[in-house]
Coordinates of C-alpha atoms and ligand atoms in Angstrom, one line a residue:
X417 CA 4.2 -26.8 -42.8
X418 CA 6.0 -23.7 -42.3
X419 CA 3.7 -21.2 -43.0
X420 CA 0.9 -23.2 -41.0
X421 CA 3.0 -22.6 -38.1
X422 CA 2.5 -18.4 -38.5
X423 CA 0.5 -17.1 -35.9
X424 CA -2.3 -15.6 -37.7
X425 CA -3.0 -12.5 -35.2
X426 CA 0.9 -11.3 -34.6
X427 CA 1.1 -11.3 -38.3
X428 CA -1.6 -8.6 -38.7
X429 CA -1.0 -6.8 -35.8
X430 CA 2.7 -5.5 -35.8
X431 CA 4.5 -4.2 -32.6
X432 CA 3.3 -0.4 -32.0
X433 CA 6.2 2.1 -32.7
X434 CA 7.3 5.1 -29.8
X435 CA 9.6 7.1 -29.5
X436 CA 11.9 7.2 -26.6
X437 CA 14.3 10.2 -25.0
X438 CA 16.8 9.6 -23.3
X439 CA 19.5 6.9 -24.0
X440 CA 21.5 6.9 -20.5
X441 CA 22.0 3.3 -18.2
X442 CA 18.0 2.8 -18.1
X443 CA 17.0 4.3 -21.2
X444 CA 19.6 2.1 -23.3
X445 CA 18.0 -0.7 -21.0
X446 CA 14.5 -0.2 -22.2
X447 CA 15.3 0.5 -25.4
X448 CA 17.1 -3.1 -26.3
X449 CA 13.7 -4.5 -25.2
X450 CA 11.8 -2.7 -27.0
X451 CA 13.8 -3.4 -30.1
X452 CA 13.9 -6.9 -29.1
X453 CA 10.0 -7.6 -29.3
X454 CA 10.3 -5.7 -32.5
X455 CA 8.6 -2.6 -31.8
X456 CA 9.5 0.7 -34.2
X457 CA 11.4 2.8 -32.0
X458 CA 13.0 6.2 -32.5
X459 CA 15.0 7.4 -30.1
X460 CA 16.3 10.7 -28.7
X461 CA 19.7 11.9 -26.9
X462 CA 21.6 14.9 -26.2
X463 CA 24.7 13.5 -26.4
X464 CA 24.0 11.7 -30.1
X465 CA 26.9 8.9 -29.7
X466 CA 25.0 6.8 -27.3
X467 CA 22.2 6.6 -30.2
X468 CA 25.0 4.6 -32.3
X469 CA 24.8 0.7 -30.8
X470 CA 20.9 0.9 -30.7
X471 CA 20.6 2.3 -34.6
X472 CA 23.3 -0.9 -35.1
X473 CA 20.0 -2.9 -33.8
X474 CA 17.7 -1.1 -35.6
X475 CA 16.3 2.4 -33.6
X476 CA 16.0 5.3 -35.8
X477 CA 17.7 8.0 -34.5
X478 CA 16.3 11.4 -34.4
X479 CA 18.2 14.8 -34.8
X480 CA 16.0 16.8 -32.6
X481 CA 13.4 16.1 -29.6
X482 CA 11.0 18.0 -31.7
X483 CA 11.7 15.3 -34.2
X484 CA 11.5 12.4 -32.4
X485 CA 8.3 13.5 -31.1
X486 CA 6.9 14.3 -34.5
X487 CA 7.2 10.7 -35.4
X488 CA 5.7 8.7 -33.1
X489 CA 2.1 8.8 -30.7
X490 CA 3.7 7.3 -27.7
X491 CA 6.8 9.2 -26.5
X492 CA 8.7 7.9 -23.5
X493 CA 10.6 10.0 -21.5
X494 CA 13.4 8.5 -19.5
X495 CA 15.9 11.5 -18.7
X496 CA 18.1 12.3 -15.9
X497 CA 15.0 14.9 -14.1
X498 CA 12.2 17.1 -14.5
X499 CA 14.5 20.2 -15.5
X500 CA 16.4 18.2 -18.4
X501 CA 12.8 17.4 -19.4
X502 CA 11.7 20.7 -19.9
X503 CA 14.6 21.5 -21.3
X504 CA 14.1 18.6 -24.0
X505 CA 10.8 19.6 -24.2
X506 CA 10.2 23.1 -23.9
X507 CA 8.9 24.2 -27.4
X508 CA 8.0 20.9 -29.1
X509 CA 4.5 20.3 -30.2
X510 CA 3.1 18.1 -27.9
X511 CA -1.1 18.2 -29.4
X512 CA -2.2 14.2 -29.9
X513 CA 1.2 12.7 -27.8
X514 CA 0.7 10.6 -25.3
X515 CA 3.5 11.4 -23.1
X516 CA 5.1 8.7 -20.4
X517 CA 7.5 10.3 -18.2
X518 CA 9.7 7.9 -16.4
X519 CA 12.1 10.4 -14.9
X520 CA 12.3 9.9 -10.9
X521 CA 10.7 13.1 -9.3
X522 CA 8.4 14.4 -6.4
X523 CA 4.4 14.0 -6.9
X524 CA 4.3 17.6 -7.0
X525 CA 6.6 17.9 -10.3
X526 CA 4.5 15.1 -11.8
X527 CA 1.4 16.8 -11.3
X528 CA 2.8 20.0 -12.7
X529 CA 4.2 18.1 -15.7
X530 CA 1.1 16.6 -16.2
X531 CA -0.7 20.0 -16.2
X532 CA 2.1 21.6 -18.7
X533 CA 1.8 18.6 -21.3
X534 CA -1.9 18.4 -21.0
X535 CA -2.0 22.5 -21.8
X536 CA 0.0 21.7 -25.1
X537 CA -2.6 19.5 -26.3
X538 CA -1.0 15.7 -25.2
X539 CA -1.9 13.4 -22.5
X540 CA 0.1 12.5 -19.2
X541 CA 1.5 9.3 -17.7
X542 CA 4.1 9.4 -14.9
X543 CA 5.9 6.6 -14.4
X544 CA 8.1 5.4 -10.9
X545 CA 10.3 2.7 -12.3
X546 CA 10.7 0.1 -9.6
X547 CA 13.7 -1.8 -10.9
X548 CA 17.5 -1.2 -11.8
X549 CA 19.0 -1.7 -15.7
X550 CA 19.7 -4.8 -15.3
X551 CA 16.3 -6.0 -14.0
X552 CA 14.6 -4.6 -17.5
X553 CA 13.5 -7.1 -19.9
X554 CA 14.3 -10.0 -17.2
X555 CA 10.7 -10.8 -16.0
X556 CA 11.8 -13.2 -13.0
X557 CA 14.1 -10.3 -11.4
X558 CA 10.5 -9.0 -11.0
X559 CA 11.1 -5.1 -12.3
X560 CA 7.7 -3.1 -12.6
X561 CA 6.6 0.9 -13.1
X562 CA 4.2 2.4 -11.1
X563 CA 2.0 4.7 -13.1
X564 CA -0.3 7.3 -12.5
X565 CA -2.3 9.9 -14.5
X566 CA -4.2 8.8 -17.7
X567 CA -5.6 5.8 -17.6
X568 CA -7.0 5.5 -21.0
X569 CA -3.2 6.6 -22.1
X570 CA -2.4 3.6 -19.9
X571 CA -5.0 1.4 -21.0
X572 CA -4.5 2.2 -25.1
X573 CA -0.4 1.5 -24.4
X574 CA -0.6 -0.9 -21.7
X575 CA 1.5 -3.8 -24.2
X576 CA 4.0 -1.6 -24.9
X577 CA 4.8 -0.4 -21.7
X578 CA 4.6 -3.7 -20.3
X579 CA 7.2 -5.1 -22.6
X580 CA 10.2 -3.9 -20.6
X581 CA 8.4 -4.3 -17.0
X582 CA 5.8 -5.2 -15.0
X583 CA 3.2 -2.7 -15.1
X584 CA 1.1 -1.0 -11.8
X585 CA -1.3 1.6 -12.6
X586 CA -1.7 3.5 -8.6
X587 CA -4.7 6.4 -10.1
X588 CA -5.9 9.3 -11.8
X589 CA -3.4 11.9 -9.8
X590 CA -0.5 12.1 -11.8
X591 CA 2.0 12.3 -8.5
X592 CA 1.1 8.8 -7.2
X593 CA 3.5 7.2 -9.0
X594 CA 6.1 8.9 -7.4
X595 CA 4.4 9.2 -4.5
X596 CA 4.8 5.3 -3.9
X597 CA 8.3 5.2 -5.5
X598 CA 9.5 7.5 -3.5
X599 CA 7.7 5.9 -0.1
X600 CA 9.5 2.4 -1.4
X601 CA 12.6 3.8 -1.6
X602 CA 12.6 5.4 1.8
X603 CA 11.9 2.7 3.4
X604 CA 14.9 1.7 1.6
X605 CA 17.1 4.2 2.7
X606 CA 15.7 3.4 6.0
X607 CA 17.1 -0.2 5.7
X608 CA 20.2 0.6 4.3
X609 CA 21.1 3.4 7.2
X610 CA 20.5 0.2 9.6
X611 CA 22.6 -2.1 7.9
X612 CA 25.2 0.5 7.8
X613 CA 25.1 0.9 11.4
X614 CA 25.2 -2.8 11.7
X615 CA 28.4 -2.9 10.0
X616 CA 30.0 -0.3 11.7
X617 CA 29.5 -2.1 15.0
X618 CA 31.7 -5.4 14.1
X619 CA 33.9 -3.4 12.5
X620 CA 37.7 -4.1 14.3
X621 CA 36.2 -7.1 15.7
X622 CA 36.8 -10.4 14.8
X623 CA 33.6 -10.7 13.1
X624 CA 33.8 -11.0 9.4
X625 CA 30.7 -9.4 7.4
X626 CA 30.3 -11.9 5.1
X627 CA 29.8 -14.2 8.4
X628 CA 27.1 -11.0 9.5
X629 CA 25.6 -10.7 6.6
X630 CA 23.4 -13.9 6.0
X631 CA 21.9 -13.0 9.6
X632 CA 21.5 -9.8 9.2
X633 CA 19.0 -10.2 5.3
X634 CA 17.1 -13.2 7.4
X635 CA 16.6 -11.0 10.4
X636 CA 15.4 -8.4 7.6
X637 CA 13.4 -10.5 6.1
X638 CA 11.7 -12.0 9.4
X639 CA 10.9 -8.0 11.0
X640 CA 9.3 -7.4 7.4
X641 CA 6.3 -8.9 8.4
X642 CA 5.9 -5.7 10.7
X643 CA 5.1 -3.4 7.9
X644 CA 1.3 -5.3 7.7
X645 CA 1.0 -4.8 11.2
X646 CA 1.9 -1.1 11.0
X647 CA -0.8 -0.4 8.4
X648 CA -3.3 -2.4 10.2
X649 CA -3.2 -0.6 13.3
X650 CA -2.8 2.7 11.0
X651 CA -6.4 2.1 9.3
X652 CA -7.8 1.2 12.5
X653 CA -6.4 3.8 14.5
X654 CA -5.6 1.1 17.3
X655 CA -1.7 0.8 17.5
X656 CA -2.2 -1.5 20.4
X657 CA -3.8 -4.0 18.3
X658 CA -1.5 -7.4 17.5
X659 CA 1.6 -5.7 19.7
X660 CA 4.3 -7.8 20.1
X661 CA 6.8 -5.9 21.6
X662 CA 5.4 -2.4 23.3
X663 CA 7.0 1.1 22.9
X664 CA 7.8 1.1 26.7
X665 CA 9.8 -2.1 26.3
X666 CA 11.6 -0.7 23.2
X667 CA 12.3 3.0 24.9
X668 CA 13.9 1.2 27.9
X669 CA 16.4 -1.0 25.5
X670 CA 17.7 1.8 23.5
X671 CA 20.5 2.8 26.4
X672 CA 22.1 -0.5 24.9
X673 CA 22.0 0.5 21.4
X674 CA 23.5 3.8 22.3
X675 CA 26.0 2.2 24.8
X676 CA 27.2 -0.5 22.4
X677 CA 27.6 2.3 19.5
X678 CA 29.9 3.8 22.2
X679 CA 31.7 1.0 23.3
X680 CA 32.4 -0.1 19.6
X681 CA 33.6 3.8 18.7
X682 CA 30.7 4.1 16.5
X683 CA 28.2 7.1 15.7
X684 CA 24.4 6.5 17.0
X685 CA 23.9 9.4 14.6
X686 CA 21.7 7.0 12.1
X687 CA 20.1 6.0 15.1
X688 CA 19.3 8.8 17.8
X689 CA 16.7 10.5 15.7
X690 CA 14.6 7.2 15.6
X691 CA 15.4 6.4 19.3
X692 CA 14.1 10.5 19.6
X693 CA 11.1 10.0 18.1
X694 CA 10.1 6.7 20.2
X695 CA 10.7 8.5 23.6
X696 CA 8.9 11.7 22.4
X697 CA 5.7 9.7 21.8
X698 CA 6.1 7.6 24.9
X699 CA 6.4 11.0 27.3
X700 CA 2.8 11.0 25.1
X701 CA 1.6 8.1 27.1
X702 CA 1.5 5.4 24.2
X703 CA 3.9 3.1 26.1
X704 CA 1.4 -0.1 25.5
X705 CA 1.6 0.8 21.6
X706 CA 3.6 -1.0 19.1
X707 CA 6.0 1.8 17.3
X708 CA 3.1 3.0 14.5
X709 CA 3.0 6.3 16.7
X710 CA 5.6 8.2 14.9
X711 CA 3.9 7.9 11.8
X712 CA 2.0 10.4 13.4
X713 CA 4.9 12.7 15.0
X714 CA 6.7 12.6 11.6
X715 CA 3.3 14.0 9.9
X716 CA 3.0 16.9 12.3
Ligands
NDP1315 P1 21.9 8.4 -16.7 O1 22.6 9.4 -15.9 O2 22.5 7.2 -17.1 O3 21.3 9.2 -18.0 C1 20.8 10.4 -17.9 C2 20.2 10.8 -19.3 O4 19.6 12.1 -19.2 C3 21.1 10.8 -20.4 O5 20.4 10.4 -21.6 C4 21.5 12.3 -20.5 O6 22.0 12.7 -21.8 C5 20.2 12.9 -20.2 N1 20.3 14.3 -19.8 C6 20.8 14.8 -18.6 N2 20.7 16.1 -18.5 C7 20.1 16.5 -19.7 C8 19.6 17.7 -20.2 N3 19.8 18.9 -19.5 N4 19.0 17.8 -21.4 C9 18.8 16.6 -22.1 N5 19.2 15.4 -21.7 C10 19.8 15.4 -20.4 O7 20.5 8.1 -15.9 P2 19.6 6.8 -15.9 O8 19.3 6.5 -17.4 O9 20.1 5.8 -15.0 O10 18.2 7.4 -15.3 C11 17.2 8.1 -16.1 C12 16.0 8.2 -15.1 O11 15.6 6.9 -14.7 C13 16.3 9.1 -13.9 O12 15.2 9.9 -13.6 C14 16.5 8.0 -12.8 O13 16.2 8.5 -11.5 C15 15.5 6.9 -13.3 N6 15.8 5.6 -12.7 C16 17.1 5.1 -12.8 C17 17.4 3.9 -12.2 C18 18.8 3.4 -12.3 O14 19.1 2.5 -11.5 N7 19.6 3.8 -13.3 C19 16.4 3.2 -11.4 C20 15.1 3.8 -11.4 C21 14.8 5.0 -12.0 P3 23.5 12.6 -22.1 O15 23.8 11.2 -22.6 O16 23.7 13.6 -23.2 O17 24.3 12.9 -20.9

């Protein structure tokens, strides 16, 4: 009975082994999954104590990068940026590695990384990890990597990387990965910089946060629904298409914004540049547009 209940096909096909550098909060994090489906794994770190609790589960730990490259295909890079890898890196034979570098960086340093693995002899994956430690390994939190660069690497790989995330291959140019991390987690800051200046306004008042908060994510959530509309008009090159509320209408409401920030002894400095921006591209004569116009005065 019990051996009928094997599965035939994970039997003969054992979890691939990598190697992964880099044992901080999100390499430790990828590295428990990875042990946890039972893949190989040999790890990496400068600082060799943080390589203890993972060889307690099972990692072997490697002396050197240039031996924890030496024993695996797949190497996974997950240090703090591009100048600790090359500093990991520099030197080590790289000729027949498939390198995945999951360091946060600008498209441009991909691309060059890419170039500088590929003239060693190995192939190139970056990789914009869209998720926090403790998303990794917990599908329903819904973590996933953009990747960019080789897609046969990608392809050939694809189960292993997937094992601690979700998994978006964005192209062939290495710097797209970071090219749409990094365009997610603007729009992040962008959010965050509002809901900072949202804070500040109640602040003294008699207005708890915790009362201003549930608003504040479902009036989020609701004015999401403008990103769609933004990239509409932006491929058709008609921002008056599907306006709700137009620039004009906007550009004459700001005095209030700036007016309450004063009133409540708070900074408009968050604010004014945007407010700036919308009055610079209705002196431009878009005042029936929606607000998609300074996509264009930030890109000249
Ligand atoms: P940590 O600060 O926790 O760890 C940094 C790692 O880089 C450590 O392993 C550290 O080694 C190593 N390191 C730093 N400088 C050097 C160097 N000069 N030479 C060799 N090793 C070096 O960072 P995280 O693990 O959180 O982040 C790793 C990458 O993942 C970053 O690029 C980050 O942007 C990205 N990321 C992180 C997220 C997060 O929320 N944590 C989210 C999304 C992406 P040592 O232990 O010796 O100091």
């Amino acid at each position: 009975m019990a051996e009928n209940s094997v599965d035939p096909v994970s039997k003969s096909t054992p979890a691939p082994s990598l190697t992964l550098l880099g044992l901080g909060a999100m390499g430790t994090a990828l590295a428990r999954t990875w042990l946890a489906a039972g893949h190989p794994l040999t790890v990496w770190n400068r600082t060799a104590a943080r390589a203890e609790p993972l060889a307690a589960l099972g990692a072997t730990v490697a002396a050197t990068p240039a031996e924890a490259v030496a024993a695996n295909r797949l190497v996974v890079v997950c240090l703090l940026d591009d100048a600790s890898v090359e500093a990991a890196l520099d030197g080590v034979d790289l000729a027949g590695r498939d390198v995945v570098d999951l360091v946060t960086g600008t498209p441009g340093l991909a691309r060059a990384r890419a170039a500088w693995v590929e003239q060693r002899g190995g192939r190139y994956l970056d990789g914009g990890i869209m998720a926090v430690p403790p998303m990794i390994g917990v599908p329903e939190a819904g973590p996933y990597v953009f990747y960019s660069g080789s897609q046969a690497l990608f392809e050939e790989h694809r189960d292993t990387l997937s094992v601690p995330a979700g998994t978006r291959f964005v192209g062939a140019d290495a710097g797209f990965a970071a090219l749409y991390d990094v365009a997610l987690l603007s729009a992040m800051y962008g959010m965050f910089a509002g809901v900072a200046h949202a804070f500040a306004l109640i602040g003294g008042e008699a207005v708890a946060p915790s009362d201003l908060a549930p608003l504040l994510t479902s009036w989020l959530r609701a004015m999401a629904g403008s990103v769609t509309r933004t990239a509409l008009q932006l491929e058709s090159g008609d921002y008056t298409v599907g306006v709700v509320s137009n620039l004009a209408m906007q550009v004459a409401g700001t005095p209030t914004f700036l007016r309450t920030a004063e009133e409540q002894g708070v900074s408009a400095e968050l604010l004014a540049p945007y407010f700036a921006l919308m009055a610079r591209r209705l002196a431009e004569g878009a005042g029936a547009e929606d607000l998609t116009g300074v996509v264009d005065l930030l890109r000249r």
